[in-house]
PDB file of C-alpha atoms in Angstrom:
ATOM      1  CA  MET A 829     122.207 135.041 134.695  1.00 93.00           C
ATOM      2  CA  LEU A 830     119.096 133.705 136.176  1.00 93.00           C
ATOM      3  CA  VAL A 831     117.201 135.385 133.528  1.00 95.00           C
ATOM      4  CA  PHE A 832     119.294 133.887 130.985  1.00 94.00           C
ATOM      5  CA  VAL A 833     119.005 130.275 132.314  1.00 94.00           C
ATOM      6  CA  THR A 834     115.015 130.718 133.188  1.00 95.00           C
ATOM      7  CA  THR A 835     114.808 131.827 129.487  1.00 95.00           C
ATOM      8  CA  VAL A 836     116.639 128.879 127.904  1.00 94.00           C
ATOM      9  CA  ILE A 837     114.760 126.505 130.115  1.00 95.00           C
ATOM     10  CA  LEU A 838     111.268 128.085 129.044  1.00 94.00           C
ATOM     11  CA  TYR A 839     112.606 127.863 125.361  1.00 94.00           C
ATOM     12  CA  VAL A 840     113.638 124.210 125.532  1.00 94.00           C
ATOM     13  CA  PHE A 841     110.358 123.267 126.923  1.00 95.00           C
ATOM     14  CA  GLY A 842     108.647 125.283 124.956  1.00 95.00           C
ATOM     15  CA  PHE A 843     110.071 123.268 121.727  1.00 94.00           C
ATOM     16  CA  VAL A 844     109.378 119.863 123.837  1.00 95.00           C
ATOM     17  CA  PHE A 845     105.818 120.879 124.343  1.00 96.00           C
ATOM     18  CA  LEU A 846     105.430 121.857 120.477  1.00 96.00           C
ATOM     19  CA  TYR A 847     106.639 118.630 119.519  1.00 96.00           C
ATOM     20  CA  GLY A 848     104.291 116.787 121.575  1.00 96.00           C
ATOM     21  CA  VAL A 849     101.158 118.864 120.362  1.00 97.00           C
ATOM     22  CA  ILE A 850     102.414 118.233 116.851  1.00 97.00           C
ATOM     23  CA  ARG A 851     102.711 114.437 117.562  1.00 97.00           C
ATOM     24  CA  ILE A 852      99.478 114.101 119.399  1.00 97.00           C
ATOM     25  CA  GLY A 853      97.562 116.156 116.098  1.00 96.00           C
ATOM     26  CA  VAL A 854      99.310 113.943 113.516  1.00 97.00           C
ATOM     27  CA  ARG A 855      98.505 110.708 115.450  1.00 97.00           C
ATOM     28  CA  HIS A 856      94.883 111.955 115.594  1.00 96.00           C
ATOM     29  CA  GLY A 857      94.616 112.796 112.025  1.00 95.00           C
ATOM     30  CA  ILE A 858      96.124 109.505 110.984  1.00 96.00           C
ATOM     31  CA  GLU A 859      93.536 107.670 113.079  1.00 95.00           C
ATOM     32  CA  ASP A 860      90.815 109.701 111.340  1.00 95.00           C
ATOM     33  CA  VAL A 861      92.207 108.804 108.065  1.00 95.00           C
ATOM     34  CA  GLU A 862      92.210 105.246 108.624  1.00 94.00           C
ATOM     35  CA  ALA A 863      88.552 105.220 110.278  1.00 93.00           C
ATOM     36  CA  HIS A 864      87.479 106.988 107.304  1.00 94.00           C
ATOM     37  CA  ARG A 865      89.015 104.465 104.688  1.00 93.00           C
ATOM     38  CA  ALA A 866      87.336 102.040 106.297  1.00 90.00           C
ATOM     39  CA  GLN A 867      84.250 103.810 106.253  1.00 93.00           C
ATOM     40  CA  LEU A 868      84.612 104.338 102.509  1.00 93.00           C
ATOM     41  CA  ALA A 869      85.313 100.673 102.146  1.00 92.00           C
ATOM     42  CA  ARG A 870      82.156  99.368 103.848  1.00 93.00           C
ATOM     43  CA  ALA A 871      80.136 102.338 101.681  1.00 93.00           C
ATOM     44  CA  GLU A 872      81.423 100.774  98.442  1.00 93.00           C
ATOM     45  CA  GLN A 873      80.773  97.210  99.541  1.00 93.00           C
ATOM     46  CA  LEU A 874      77.272  98.527 100.225  1.00 94.00           C
ATOM     47  CA  ALA A 875      76.536 100.128  97.180  1.00 93.00           C
ATOM     48  CA  THR A 876      77.704  97.180  94.925  1.00 92.00           C
ATOM     49  CA  TYR A 877      75.360  94.952  96.879  1.00 92.00           C
ATOM     50  CA  GLU A 878      72.642  97.395  96.418  1.00 91.00           C
ATOM     51  CA  ASP A 879      73.226  97.637  92.604  1.00 88.00           C
ATOM     52  CA  ARG A 880      73.200  94.087  92.116  1.00 88.00           C
ATOM     53  CA  THR A 881      69.917  94.028  94.208  1.00 90.00           C
ATOM     54  CA  PHE A 882      68.464  96.497  92.249  1.00 88.00           C
ATOM     55  CA  ALA A 883      69.589  94.846  88.871  1.00 85.00           C
ATOM     56  CA  ARG A 884      68.035  91.648  90.035  1.00 86.00           C
ATOM     57  CA  ASP A 885      64.751  92.571  91.340  1.00 86.00           C
ATOM     58  CA  ASN A 886      64.266  94.957  88.149  1.00 86.00           C
ATOM     59  CA  ALA A 887      65.798  92.831  85.285  1.00 82.00           C
ATOM     60  CA  PHE A 888      63.465  94.740  82.859  1.00 84.00           C
ATOM     61  CA  LEU A 889      65.742  97.943  83.302  1.00 80.00           C
ATOM     62  CA  THR A 890      69.048  96.476  82.568  1.00 72.00           C
ATOM     63  CA  GLY A 891      68.103  95.135  79.300  1.00 74.00           C
ATOM     64  CA  SER A 892      68.486  91.555  80.528  1.00 59.00           C
TER      65      SER A 892
END
């Protein structure tokens, strides 16, 4: 009986532990995606600015 109770307790705590690990993993994954999204938006803004600057500085290449 003691072995059965111990097994059940360890089984339940195992599921609780796995739930916590999965939850932490998902949270970190979402944070990484949000940080990457901000970096991509910043890179896009920088690229647009650089394109405008290049076109303005080198108008003879744009045909204007």
